[in-house]
Amino acid sequence: MSKIIDVTDIDIFYISFDEPNMEENWADLKTKCPWAKRTHGVLGSDAAHKECAKNAETDRFISVDGDNIVDPQFFDQVIDFRQADVKLETSVISWCGKNSINGLIYGNGGLKCWPVQYVLDMKTHEAAVDERSKVDFCWDLNYIQMNDAYSLVMNNDTPYQAYRAGFREGVKMSLDRGLKVDPDNFEALIHNKNFHRLLTWCNIGRDVTNGLWAMYGARLGCYLTNLDSTFNFVNVRDFEWHTKYFNEEIMPKFEGEDEYCIKSKYHWNYEKLLKETLYLGDQLRKKLNIPVAELDAEGSKFFKKVYWNPPRMGNLVTEKDSEGRITY
């Protein structure tokens, strides 16, 4: 496997499932990367990536999630690993993505470069054997973290899309290496960067369309994972479960219309959603000692204006070298 990687020499796969903006994003990608391939509707994150690996014609492939808009500068990337002590055959190269809801810049939703054989052999998510690999890739795989962000993660097109994005991160950022922690000592047991990301998901977003849905989802995911013994956090990997749960358990709580929702083309009541979001914030403050701050739209805008993304300790740093616990 070559230690010089030119992204234009590698198969690029667009992975879509049910993203409301997937066709627009796919059309955008094809204008920038005419050789891009697509997999669509494959259920399960492990299976979707294996589908890419099975159809790859190069020894690595790059994945682009269905909610991503890729920066054209990405296709200028040539990475030289000849002086780096890394095993490319068993390493995933990870670039950051910038989140459209809260401005966070980290690996969630970002572009990834995968070794084909490693993907074919891995067992994560729905195929996981190890408990730590049931809800994410990162605990079982070796990530080479790149500092640059080359995509915009657009996951607030609909209430459901924003809610699910927040809920998934609310669950995953509440775990330590994929496992639950003692809620009585929550902050001390969650990696510092993940804790800060959790706070951002729970607090920031009221300035964008459907941002409150993302905040509600993040707070609910954190609450259920840590404070509801009947909740199975592994459900976070299952998009069919998400859809059923949202339609049957979540949306009925917020039936109704108001001026805000009519303008946004969806039928739900903003005030009901805000009230429930505030309630969850109060519960997280009282029971997990999480500093949830009830920022309005201007507060969210201010945060994004001053937010500085901490570097990943320099390019070509592996996740294990950066303390081994940071979600990719």
mmCIF file of N, CA and C in Angstrom, residues 43-50 119-137 140 234 237-238:
data_model
loop_
_atom_site.group_PDB
_atom_site.id
_atom_site.type_symbol
_atom_site.label_atom_id
_atom_site.label_comp_id
_atom_site.label_asym_id
_atom_site.label_seq_id
_atom_site.Cartn_x
_atom_site.Cartn_y
_atom_site.Cartn_z
ATOM 1 N N LEU A 43 -28.920 -0.744 5.010
ATOM 2 C CA LEU A 43 -29.231 -0.605 6.432
ATOM 3 C C LEU A 43 -28.062 -1.075 7.288
ATOM 4 N N GLY A 44 -27.611 -0.206 8.187
ATOM 5 C CA GLY A 44 -26.519 -0.545 9.087
ATOM 6 C C GLY A 44 -25.214 0.093 8.642
ATOM 7 N N SER A 45 -24.538 0.784 9.551
ATOM 8 C CA SER A 45 -23.296 1.481 9.199
ATOM 9 C C SER A 45 -22.194 0.522 8.780
ATOM 10 N N ASP A 46 -22.088 -0.623 9.465
ATOM 11 C CA ASP A 46 -21.075 -1.604 9.100
ATOM 12 C C ASP A 46 -21.343 -2.126 7.693
ATOM 13 N N ALA A 47 -22.594 -2.494 7.422
ATOM 14 C CA ALA A 47 -22.956 -3.037 6.112
ATOM 15 C C ALA A 47 -22.774 -2.016 4.994
ATOM 16 N N ALA A 48 -23.107 -0.751 5.263
ATOM 17 C CA ALA A 48 -22.981 0.287 4.235
ATOM 18 C C ALA A 48 -21.520 0.483 3.835
ATOM 19 N N HIS A 49 -20.618 0.465 4.801
ATOM 20 C CA HIS A 49 -19.203 0.639 4.479
ATOM 21 C C HIS A 49 -18.634 -0.614 3.814
ATOM 22 N N LYS A 50 -19.122 -1.780 4.205
ATOM 23 C CA LYS A 50 -18.683 -3.003 3.532
ATOM 24 C C LYS A 50 -19.147 -3.024 2.077
ATOM 25 N N VAL A 119 -11.886 -2.839 6.185
ATOM 26 C CA VAL A 119 -13.333 -2.668 6.287
ATOM 27 C C VAL A 119 -14.045 -4.007 6.113
ATOM 28 N N LEU A 120 -13.577 -4.808 5.176
ATOM 29 C CA LEU A 120 -14.194 -6.114 4.956
ATOM 30 C C LEU A 120 -14.067 -7.016 6.174
ATOM 31 N N ASP A 121 -13.001 -6.831 6.951
ATOM 32 C CA ASP A 121 -12.746 -7.680 8.124
ATOM 33 C C ASP A 121 -13.338 -7.135 9.422
ATOM 34 N N MET A 122 -13.670 -5.840 9.473
ATOM 35 C CA MET A 122 -14.100 -5.223 10.733
ATOM 36 C C MET A 122 -15.486 -5.708 11.154
ATOM 37 N N LYS A 123 -15.752 -5.587 12.432
ATOM 38 C CA LYS A 123 -17.062 -5.938 12.991
ATOM 39 C C LYS A 123 -17.488 -4.812 13.919
ATOM 40 N N THR A 124 -18.330 -3.903 13.397
ATOM 41 C CA THR A 124 -18.784 -2.756 14.177
ATOM 42 C C THR A 124 -20.293 -2.627 14.059
ATOM 43 N N HIS A 125 -20.868 -1.739 14.870
ATOM 44 C CA HIS A 125 -22.303 -1.461 14.828
ATOM 45 C C HIS A 125 -23.116 -2.755 14.873
ATOM 46 N N GLU A 126 -23.950 -2.991 13.865
ATOM 47 C CA GLU A 126 -24.850 -4.144 13.878
ATOM 48 C C GLU A 126 -24.106 -5.475 13.785
ATOM 49 N N ALA A 127 -22.818 -5.460 13.372
ATOM 50 C CA ALA A 127 -22.033 -6.687 13.273
ATOM 51 C C ALA A 127 -21.070 -6.856 14.442
ATOM 52 N N ALA A 128 -21.150 -5.960 15.426
ATOM 53 C CA ALA A 128 -20.163 -5.929 16.514
ATOM 54 C C ALA A 128 -20.242 -7.161 17.408
ATOM 55 N N VAL A 129 -19.061 -7.590 17.838
ATOM 56 C CA VAL A 129 -18.933 -8.625 18.863
ATOM 57 C C VAL A 129 -18.533 -7.965 20.178
ATOM 58 N N ASP A 130 -17.583 -7.023 20.099
ATOM 59 C CA ASP A 130 -17.137 -6.264 21.264
ATOM 60 C C ASP A 130 -18.206 -5.233 21.648
ATOM 61 N N GLU A 131 -18.527 -5.149 22.918
ATOM 62 C CA GLU A 131 -19.532 -4.197 23.411
ATOM 63 C C GLU A 131 -19.192 -2.767 23.014
ATOM 64 N N ARG A 132 -17.912 -2.448 22.988
ATOM 65 C CA ARG A 132 -17.492 -1.069 22.738
ATOM 66 C C ARG A 132 -17.705 -0.644 21.284
ATOM 67 N N SER A 133 -17.921 -1.583 20.389
ATOM 68 C CA SER A 133 -18.046 -1.265 18.972
ATOM 69 C C SER A 133 -19.484 -1.256 18.481
ATOM 70 N N LYS A 134 -20.450 -1.343 19.374
ATOM 71 C CA LYS A 134 -21.841 -1.503 18.958
ATOM 72 C C LYS A 134 -22.500 -0.216 18.483
ATOM 73 N N VAL A 135 -21.973 0.939 18.867
ATOM 74 C CA VAL A 135 -22.629 2.193 18.475
ATOM 75 C C VAL A 135 -21.733 3.119 17.661
ATOM 76 N N ASP A 136 -20.476 2.734 17.423
ATOM 77 C CA ASP A 136 -19.580 3.623 16.698
ATOM 78 C C ASP A 136 -18.419 2.834 16.126
ATOM 79 N N PHE A 137 -17.701 3.451 15.189
ATOM 80 C CA PHE A 137 -16.491 2.848 14.651
ATOM 81 C C PHE A 137 -15.294 3.075 15.566
ATOM 82 N N ASP A 140 -12.908 0.823 18.025
ATOM 83 C CA ASP A 140 -12.295 -0.419 17.549
ATOM 84 C C ASP A 140 -11.284 -0.178 16.429
ATOM 85 N N VAL A 234 -27.839 1.128 22.674
ATOM 86 C CA VAL A 234 -27.393 0.535 21.411
ATOM 87 C C VAL A 234 -28.369 0.868 20.276
ATOM 88 N N ARG A 237 -27.703 3.143 16.935
ATOM 89 C CA ARG A 237 -27.102 2.745 15.657
ATOM 90 C C ARG A 237 -28.150 2.386 14.606
ATOM 91 N N ASP A 238 -29.410 2.210 15.038
ATOM 92 C CA ASP A 238 -30.462 1.648 14.188
ATOM 93 C C ASP A 238 -31.379 2.751 13.663
#
